[in-house]
PDB file of C-alpha atoms in Angstrom:
ATOM      1  CA  UNK A 834     -10.438  -4.859   1.408  1.00 30.00           C
ATOM      2  CA  UNK A 835      -9.621  -6.787  -1.737  1.00 28.00           C
ATOM      3  CA  UNK A 836      -6.841  -5.167  -3.703  1.00 31.00           C
ATOM      4  CA  UNK A 837      -7.177  -5.188  -7.458  1.00 31.00           C
ATOM      5  CA  UNK A 838      -4.611  -4.596 -10.153  1.00 33.00           C
ATOM      6  CA  UNK A 839      -5.399  -1.570 -12.274  1.00 34.00           C
ATOM      7  CA  UNK A 840      -2.673  -0.040 -14.391  1.00 36.00           C
ATOM      8  CA  UNK A 841      -3.607   3.335 -15.846  1.00 35.00           C
ATOM      9  CA  UNK A 842      -1.146   4.537 -18.437  1.00 34.00           C
ATOM     10  CA  UNK A 843      -1.633   8.236 -19.148  1.00 32.00           C
ATOM     11  CA  UNK A 844       0.100  10.496 -21.639  1.00 29.00           C
ATOM     12  CA  UNK A 845       2.032  13.297 -19.993  1.00 30.00           C
ATOM     13  CA  UNK A 846       0.241  16.064 -21.845  1.00 28.00           C
ATOM     14  CA  UNK A 847       0.632  19.536 -20.345  1.00 29.00           C
ATOM     15  CA  UNK A 848       2.121  18.014 -17.183  1.00 37.00           C
ATOM     16  CA  UNK A 849       5.484  18.536 -15.549  1.00 46.00           C
ATOM     17  CA  UNK A 850       7.596  15.452 -16.265  1.00 50.00           C
ATOM     18  CA  UNK A 851      11.163  14.183 -16.165  1.00 56.00           C
ATOM     19  CA  UNK A 852      12.807  15.958 -19.125  1.00 51.00           C
ATOM     20  CA  UNK A 853      13.871  12.798 -20.982  1.00 62.00           C
ATOM     21  CA  UNK A 854      10.452  11.203 -20.645  1.00 60.00           C
ATOM     22  CA  UNK A 855       8.134  14.153 -21.332  1.00 48.00           C
ATOM     23  CA  UNK A 856       6.300  12.413 -24.183  1.00 54.00           C
ATOM     24  CA  UNK A 857       6.081   8.995 -22.550  1.00 75.00           C
ATOM     25  CA  UNK A 858       3.333   7.250 -20.662  1.00 87.00           C
ATOM     26  CA  UNK A 859       3.515   6.685 -16.917  1.00 92.00           C
ATOM     27  CA  UNK A 860       1.957   4.495 -14.263  1.00 94.00           C
ATOM     28  CA  UNK A 861      -0.928   6.395 -12.630  1.00 93.00           C
ATOM     29  CA  UNK A 862      -2.275   5.165  -9.273  1.00 93.00           C
ATOM     30  CA  UNK A 863      -5.139   6.655  -7.261  1.00 89.00           C
ATOM     31  CA  UNK A 864      -4.134   5.578  -3.732  1.00 87.00           C
ATOM     32  CA  UNK A 865      -7.146   3.286  -3.391  1.00 83.00           C
ATOM     33  CA  UNK A 866      -5.352  -0.059  -3.364  1.00 83.00           C
ATOM     34  CA  UNK A 867      -4.197  -0.304  -6.975  1.00 87.00           C
ATOM     35  CA  UNK A 868      -0.686  -1.563  -7.682  1.00 89.00           C
ATOM     36  CA  UNK A 869       1.532  -3.444 -10.117  1.00 93.00           C
ATOM     37  CA  UNK A 870       2.761  -6.920  -9.227  1.00 91.00           C
ATOM     38  CA  UNK A 871       5.862  -8.241 -10.965  1.00 91.00           C
ATOM     39  CA  UNK A 872       6.094 -12.012 -11.358  1.00 86.00           C
ATOM     40  CA  UNK A 873       9.049 -13.358  -9.322  1.00 85.00           C
ATOM     41  CA  UNK A 874      12.204 -14.287 -11.211  1.00 88.00           C
ATOM     42  CA  UNK A 875      15.548 -15.644 -10.124  1.00 91.00           C
ATOM     43  CA  UNK A 876      17.392 -12.395 -10.811  1.00 92.00           C
ATOM     44  CA  UNK A 877      15.166 -10.283  -8.554  1.00 93.00           C
ATOM     45  CA  UNK A 878      15.083 -13.012  -5.916  1.00 92.00           C
ATOM     46  CA  UNK A 879      18.864 -13.487  -5.885  1.00 91.00           C
ATOM     47  CA  UNK A 880      19.735  -9.988  -4.644  1.00 95.00           C
ATOM     48  CA  UNK A 881      21.437 -10.545  -1.291  1.00 94.00           C
ATOM     49  CA  UNK A 882      24.445  -8.235  -1.005  1.00 96.00           C
ATOM     50  CA  UNK A 883      23.976  -5.124  -3.168  1.00 98.00           C
ATOM     51  CA  UNK A 884      20.943  -3.373  -4.627  1.00 98.00           C
ATOM     52  CA  UNK A 885      19.985  -0.060  -6.195  1.00 99.00           C
ATOM     53  CA  UNK A 886      16.306   0.872  -6.533  1.00 98.00           C
ATOM     54  CA  UNK A 887      15.317   3.849  -8.686  1.00 99.00           C
ATOM     55  CA  UNK A 888      12.087   5.549  -9.743  1.00 98.00           C
ATOM     56  CA  UNK A 889      10.661   8.868 -10.852  1.00 98.00           C
ATOM     57  CA  UNK A 890       7.622   9.837  -8.782  1.00 98.00           C
ATOM     58  CA  UNK A 891       5.027  12.601  -8.755  1.00 97.00           C
ATOM     59  CA  UNK A 892       2.770  12.486  -5.696  1.00 97.00           C
ATOM     60  CA  UNK A 893      -0.723  13.906  -6.103  1.00 96.00           C
ATOM     61  CA  UNK A 894      -1.734  13.478  -2.440  1.00 92.00           C
ATOM     62  CA  UNK A 895      -0.134  12.720   0.917  1.00 92.00           C
ATOM     63  CA  UNK A 896      -2.282  10.057   2.540  1.00 85.00           C
ATOM     64  CA  UNK A 897      -2.386   9.146   6.226  1.00 82.00           C
ATOM     65  CA  UNK A 898      -0.327   5.990   5.850  1.00 82.00           C
ATOM     66  CA  UNK A 899       3.089   5.259   4.428  1.00 87.00           C
ATOM     67  CA  UNK A 900       2.612   5.353   0.632  1.00 92.00           C
ATOM     68  CA  UNK A 901       4.555   2.512  -0.947  1.00 92.00           C
ATOM     69  CA  UNK A 902       6.536   3.260  -4.093  1.00 96.00           C
ATOM     70  CA  UNK A 903       8.438  -0.043  -4.432  1.00 96.00           C
ATOM     71  CA  UNK A 904       8.231  -3.064  -2.126  1.00 93.00           C
ATOM     72  CA  UNK A 905      10.126  -6.373  -2.235  1.00 92.00           C
ATOM     73  CA  UNK A 906       9.714  -8.487   0.863  1.00 85.00           C
ATOM     74  CA  UNK A 907       7.557 -10.916   2.779  1.00 80.00           C
ATOM     75  CA  UNK A 908       4.336 -10.501   4.722  1.00 73.00           C
ATOM     76  CA  UNK A 909       4.573  -8.599   7.988  1.00 66.00           C
ATOM     77  CA  UNK A 910       6.627 -10.088  10.827  1.00 60.00           C
ATOM     78  CA  UNK A 911       6.569  -8.949  14.475  1.00 55.00           C
ATOM     79  CA  UNK A 912      10.320  -8.289  14.441  1.00 57.00           C
ATOM     80  CA  UNK A 913      10.190  -6.350  11.127  1.00 61.00           C
ATOM     81  CA  UNK A 914      12.803  -8.618   9.512  1.00 68.00           C
ATOM     82  CA  UNK A 915      10.791  -9.049   6.329  1.00 78.00           C
ATOM     83  CA  UNK A 916      12.013  -6.471   3.804  1.00 83.00           C
ATOM     84  CA  UNK A 917      14.453  -6.928   0.961  1.00 92.00           C
ATOM     85  CA  UNK A 918      13.887  -3.263   0.104  1.00 94.00           C
ATOM     86  CA  UNK A 919      11.119  -0.716   0.485  1.00 92.00           C
ATOM     87  CA  UNK A 920      10.819   2.824  -0.881  1.00 96.00           C
ATOM     88  CA  UNK A 921       7.939   4.870   0.498  1.00 95.00           C
ATOM     89  CA  UNK A 922       6.606   8.416   0.817  1.00 96.00           C
ATOM     90  CA  UNK A 923       5.515   9.422   4.313  1.00 94.00           C
ATOM     91  CA  UNK A 924       2.690  11.847   5.243  1.00 93.00           C
ATOM     92  CA  UNK A 925       5.343  14.358   6.332  1.00 93.00           C
ATOM     93  CA  UNK A 926       6.613  14.619   2.759  1.00 95.00           C
ATOM     94  CA  UNK A 927       9.820  12.693   3.369  1.00 96.00           C
ATOM     95  CA  UNK A 928      11.097   9.579   1.591  1.00 97.00           C
ATOM     96  CA  UNK A 929      11.824   6.402   3.551  1.00 96.00           C
ATOM     97  CA  UNK A 930      14.142   3.589   2.455  1.00 97.00           C
ATOM     98  CA  UNK A 931      14.122   0.352   4.458  1.00 94.00           C
ATOM     99  CA  UNK A 932      15.849  -3.010   4.169  1.00 94.00           C
ATOM    100  CA  UNK A 933      16.527  -5.881   6.554  1.00 92.00           C
ATOM    101  CA  UNK A 934      19.962  -7.386   6.964  1.00 91.00           C
ATOM    102  CA  UNK A 935      19.433 -11.164   6.793  1.00 83.00           C
ATOM    103  CA  UNK A 936      17.949 -12.428  10.072  1.00 75.00           C
ATOM    104  CA  UNK A 937      17.801  -8.955  11.623  1.00 83.00           C
ATOM    105  CA  UNK A 938      15.282  -6.143  12.017  1.00 85.00           C
ATOM    106  CA  UNK A 939      14.752  -3.604   9.264  1.00 87.00           C
ATOM    107  CA  UNK A 940      17.212  -0.765   8.943  1.00 93.00           C
ATOM    108  CA  UNK A 941      15.704   2.451   7.598  1.00 93.00           C
ATOM    109  CA  UNK A 942      16.689   5.970   6.656  1.00 97.00           C
ATOM    110  CA  UNK A 943      14.554   9.043   5.960  1.00 96.00           C
ATOM    111  CA  UNK A 944      15.044  12.266   4.061  1.00 96.00           C
ATOM    112  CA  UNK A 945      14.154  15.572   5.686  1.00 92.00           C
ATOM    113  CA  UNK A 946      10.453  16.347   6.154  1.00 89.00           C
ATOM    114  CA  UNK A 947       8.477  18.426   3.643  1.00 90.00           C
ATOM    115  CA  UNK A 948      11.046  17.661   0.961  1.00 93.00           C
ATOM    116  CA  UNK A 949       8.568  16.152  -1.514  1.00 96.00           C
ATOM    117  CA  UNK A 950       6.012  18.641  -2.834  1.00 96.00           C
ATOM    118  CA  UNK A 951       2.807  17.598  -4.555  1.00 96.00           C
ATOM    119  CA  UNK A 952       2.558  17.565  -8.354  1.00 97.00           C
ATOM    120  CA  UNK A 953       6.300  17.799  -8.910  1.00 97.00           C
ATOM    121  CA  UNK A 954       8.556  15.101 -10.350  1.00 97.00           C
ATOM    122  CA  UNK A 955      11.417  13.713  -8.246  1.00 98.00           C
ATOM    123  CA  UNK A 956      14.005  11.053  -8.950  1.00 98.00           C
ATOM    124  CA  UNK A 957      14.416   8.705  -5.991  1.00 98.00           C
ATOM    125  CA  UNK A 958      17.267   6.204  -5.602  1.00 99.00           C
ATOM    126  CA  UNK A 959      18.002   3.826  -2.751  1.00 98.00           C
ATOM    127  CA  UNK A 960      21.363   2.061  -2.534  1.00 99.00           C
ATOM    128  CA  UNK A 961      21.936  -0.901  -0.228  1.00 98.00           C
ATOM    129  CA  UNK A 962      25.534  -2.086  -0.030  1.00 98.00           C
ATOM    130  CA  UNK A 963      26.004  -4.944   2.422  1.00 97.00           C
ATOM    131  CA  UNK A 964      29.583  -5.400   1.187  1.00 97.00           C
ATOM    132  CA  UNK A 965      30.424  -1.950   2.543  1.00 97.00           C
ATOM    133  CA  UNK A 966      27.867  -2.025   5.395  1.00 96.00           C
ATOM    134  CA  UNK A 967      25.955   1.074   4.277  1.00 98.00           C
ATOM    135  CA  UNK A 968      22.472   2.105   3.099  1.00 98.00           C
ATOM    136  CA  UNK A 969      22.074   5.416   1.222  1.00 98.00           C
ATOM    137  CA  UNK A 970      19.330   7.497  -0.370  1.00 98.00           C
ATOM    138  CA  UNK A 971      19.539  10.022  -3.210  1.00 98.00           C
ATOM    139  CA  UNK A 972      16.852  12.491  -4.282  1.00 98.00           C
ATOM    140  CA  UNK A 973      17.381  14.178  -7.647  1.00 98.00           C
ATOM    141  CA  UNK A 974      20.935  12.845  -7.563  1.00 98.00           C
ATOM    142  CA  UNK A 975      21.795  14.442  -4.212  1.00 98.00           C
ATOM    143  CA  UNK A 976      22.481  12.289  -1.150  1.00 98.00           C
ATOM    144  CA  UNK A 977      19.632  12.750   1.333  1.00 97.00           C
ATOM    145  CA  UNK A 978      20.439  10.195   4.058  1.00 97.00           C
ATOM    146  CA  UNK A 979      22.744   7.301   4.959  1.00 98.00           C
ATOM    147  CA  UNK A 980      23.637   4.985   7.846  1.00 97.00           C
ATOM    148  CA  UNK A 981      25.350   1.696   8.647  1.00 97.00           C
ATOM    149  CA  UNK A 982      23.577  -1.416   7.433  1.00 96.00           C
ATOM    150  CA  UNK A 983      24.712  -5.051   7.773  1.00 92.00           C
ATOM    151  CA  UNK A 984      26.534  -7.814   5.927  1.00 92.00           C
ATOM    152  CA  UNK A 985      23.660  -9.219   3.804  1.00 94.00           C
ATOM    153  CA  UNK A 986      20.191  -8.358   2.465  1.00 94.00           C
ATOM    154  CA  UNK A 987      17.055 -10.320   3.375  1.00 92.00           C
ATOM    155  CA  UNK A 988      15.952 -12.477   0.423  1.00 92.00           C
ATOM    156  CA  UNK A 989      12.246 -12.771  -0.393  1.00 89.00           C
ATOM    157  CA  UNK A 990      10.726 -15.065  -3.026  1.00 88.00           C
ATOM    158  CA  UNK A 991       7.485 -13.066  -3.209  1.00 88.00           C
ATOM    159  CA  UNK A 992       6.600 -10.781  -6.103  1.00 90.00           C
ATOM    160  CA  UNK A 993       7.945  -7.252  -6.409  1.00 94.00           C
ATOM    161  CA  UNK A 994       5.154  -4.718  -5.945  1.00 93.00           C
ATOM    162  CA  UNK A 995       5.054  -1.179  -7.305  1.00 95.00           C
ATOM    163  CA  UNK A 996       2.663   1.063  -5.384  1.00 93.00           C
ATOM    164  CA  UNK A 997       1.782  -1.326  -2.553  1.00 86.00           C
ATOM    165  CA  UNK A 998       3.052  -3.798   0.091  1.00 82.00           C
ATOM    166  CA  UNK A 999       2.200  -7.255   1.428  1.00 77.00           C
ATOM    167  CA  UNK A1000       1.551  -5.821   4.883  1.00 68.00           C
ATOM    168  CA  UNK A1001      -2.161  -5.425   5.606  1.00 65.00           C
ATOM    169  CA  UNK A1002      -1.899  -2.652   8.138  1.00 63.00           C
ATOM    170  CA  UNK A1003      -3.480   0.780   8.562  1.00 64.00           C
ATOM    171  CA  UNK A1004       0.004   2.284   8.680  1.00 72.00           C
ATOM    172  CA  UNK A1005       0.389   1.685   4.935  1.00 79.00           C
ATOM    173  CA  UNK A1006      -1.286   3.179   1.875  1.00 82.00           C
ATOM    174  CA  UNK A1007      -0.977   2.542  -1.829  1.00 87.00           C
ATOM    175  CA  UNK A1008       0.681   5.291  -3.829  1.00 94.00           C
ATOM    176  CA  UNK A1009      -1.408   8.250  -5.004  1.00 94.00           C
ATOM    177  CA  UNK A1010       0.195   9.787  -8.056  1.00 96.00           C
ATOM    178  CA  UNK A1011       2.437   8.835 -10.942  1.00 96.00           C
ATOM    179  CA  UNK A1012       5.465   6.546 -11.121  1.00 97.00           C
ATOM    180  CA  UNK A1013       7.849   6.069 -14.031  1.00 97.00           C
ATOM    181  CA  UNK A1014      11.218   4.537 -14.975  1.00 97.00           C
ATOM    182  CA  UNK A1015      11.422   1.931 -12.193  1.00 98.00           C
ATOM    183  CA  UNK A1016      14.869   0.324 -12.183  1.00 98.00           C
ATOM    184  CA  UNK A1017      16.227  -2.505 -10.040  1.00 98.00           C
ATOM    185  CA  UNK A1018      19.962  -3.242 -10.010  1.00 98.00           C
ATOM    186  CA  UNK A1019      21.949  -5.998  -8.293  1.00 97.00           C
ATOM    187  CA  UNK A1020      24.869  -3.623  -7.802  1.00 98.00           C
ATOM    188  CA  UNK A1021      25.441  -0.641  -5.524  1.00 99.00           C
ATOM    189  CA  UNK A1022      25.496   2.318  -7.911  1.00 99.00           C
ATOM    190  CA  UNK A1023      27.554   5.372  -7.068  1.00 98.00           C
ATOM    191  CA  UNK A1024      26.175   8.898  -6.902  1.00 98.00           C
ATOM    192  CA  UNK A1025      27.952   9.696 -10.174  1.00 98.00           C
ATOM    193  CA  UNK A1026      26.409   6.674 -11.915  1.00 99.00           C
ATOM    194  CA  UNK A1027      22.932   7.605 -10.703  1.00 98.00           C
ATOM    195  CA  UNK A1028      23.332  11.200 -11.866  1.00 98.00           C
ATOM    196  CA  UNK A1029      24.630  10.086 -15.273  1.00 98.00           C
ATOM    197  CA  UNK A1030      21.541   8.018 -16.150  1.00 98.00           C
ATOM    198  CA  UNK A1031      18.643   9.439 -14.141  1.00 98.00           C
ATOM    199  CA  UNK A1032      17.435  11.552 -17.097  1.00 97.00           C
ATOM    200  CA  UNK A1033      18.308   8.970 -19.752  1.00 96.00           C
ATOM    201  CA  UNK A1034      16.402   6.065 -21.254  1.00 95.00           C
ATOM    202  CA  UNK A1035      18.393   2.884 -20.685  1.00 96.00           C
ATOM    203  CA  UNK A1036      19.157   0.271 -23.329  1.00 96.00           C
ATOM    204  CA  UNK A1037      18.282  -2.495 -20.870  1.00 96.00           C
ATOM    205  CA  UNK A1038      21.697  -4.109 -21.332  1.00 96.00           C
ATOM    206  CA  UNK A1039      23.504  -2.139 -18.632  1.00 97.00           C
ATOM    207  CA  UNK A1040      25.616  -4.379 -16.333  1.00 96.00           C
ATOM    208  CA  UNK A1041      23.765  -5.220 -13.131  1.00 97.00           C
ATOM    209  CA  UNK A1042      20.313  -4.117 -14.324  1.00 98.00           C
ATOM    210  CA  UNK A1043      17.787  -6.874 -13.484  1.00 97.00           C
ATOM    211  CA  UNK A1044      14.475  -5.021 -13.747  1.00 96.00           C
ATOM    212  CA  UNK A1045      13.395  -2.002 -15.823  1.00 97.00           C
ATOM    213  CA  UNK A1046       9.798  -0.824 -16.225  1.00 96.00           C
ATOM    214  CA  UNK A1047       9.091   2.220 -18.423  1.00 95.00           C
ATOM    215  CA  UNK A1048       5.267   1.839 -18.433  1.00 92.00           C
ATOM    216  CA  UNK A1049       5.070   2.768 -22.111  1.00 88.00           C
ATOM    217  CA  UNK A1050       2.823  -0.191 -22.995  1.00 81.00           C
ATOM    218  CA  UNK A1051      -0.798   0.176 -24.003  1.00 69.00           C
ATOM    219  CA  UNK A1052      -3.433  -1.336 -21.728  1.00 66.00           C
ATOM    220  CA  UNK A1053      -2.776  -3.324 -18.552  1.00 69.00           C
ATOM    221  CA  UNK A1054       0.769  -4.373 -19.397  1.00 73.00           C
ATOM    222  CA  UNK A1055       4.062  -3.518 -17.728  1.00 85.00           C
ATOM    223  CA  UNK A1056       6.956  -4.876 -19.781  1.00 89.00           C
ATOM    224  CA  UNK A1057      10.359  -5.486 -18.217  1.00 93.00           C
ATOM    225  CA  UNK A1058      12.807  -3.800 -20.594  1.00 93.00           C
ATOM    226  CA  UNK A1059      15.955  -5.186 -18.955  1.00 94.00           C
ATOM    227  CA  UNK A1060      17.910  -7.719 -21.003  1.00 83.00           C
ATOM    228  CA  UNK A1061      20.094  -9.150 -18.246  1.00 70.00           C
ATOM    229  CA  UNK A1062      17.956 -12.161 -17.324  1.00 59.00           C
TER     230      UNK A1062
END
């Protein structure tokens, strides 16, 4: 099936929303193959040792496949060594974070099942720290999972995708719901740092921030509000 790019920006009127962003627009996806593709740039492509991936999400359905929230990686490989980072919502209602140490198979962690309820906002953060050999996940600022990782992060030159993957497989689905405040960092943020800014609008000049999408544009535009290019 051909995947098309459709960005629907909807006002959060009479909807539950992250407190700091209650009057903003969001990215709304219907789970039918729509997604946002971010043009590659050297800052996103250069992440190889530390990364933090953040987003607010509100799922409106749990589909049969793994629903991609954020994906940076290559097309599917038999040994699953293709991901720089991948945040996804599983049919069981748990969040999955995956990344491949360079030249090795993907390492992944999952939150507990039934954690994510429909039509509620959650802040999701994945931290990959190859310098300290650990991968961690935080949901609403609380650590949900962690494990040992590796000494580097797989580097992919392909575009970052929000809401979809490059892997054409029945195991995957595009996201069904709303996504906001997507942030990509080239540093491993601490739990305290994540908690301090998860409800705040960033200036875009924060050290280590290399991608920041607020989805407040009109029409089919997703502006990167980070200034650290």
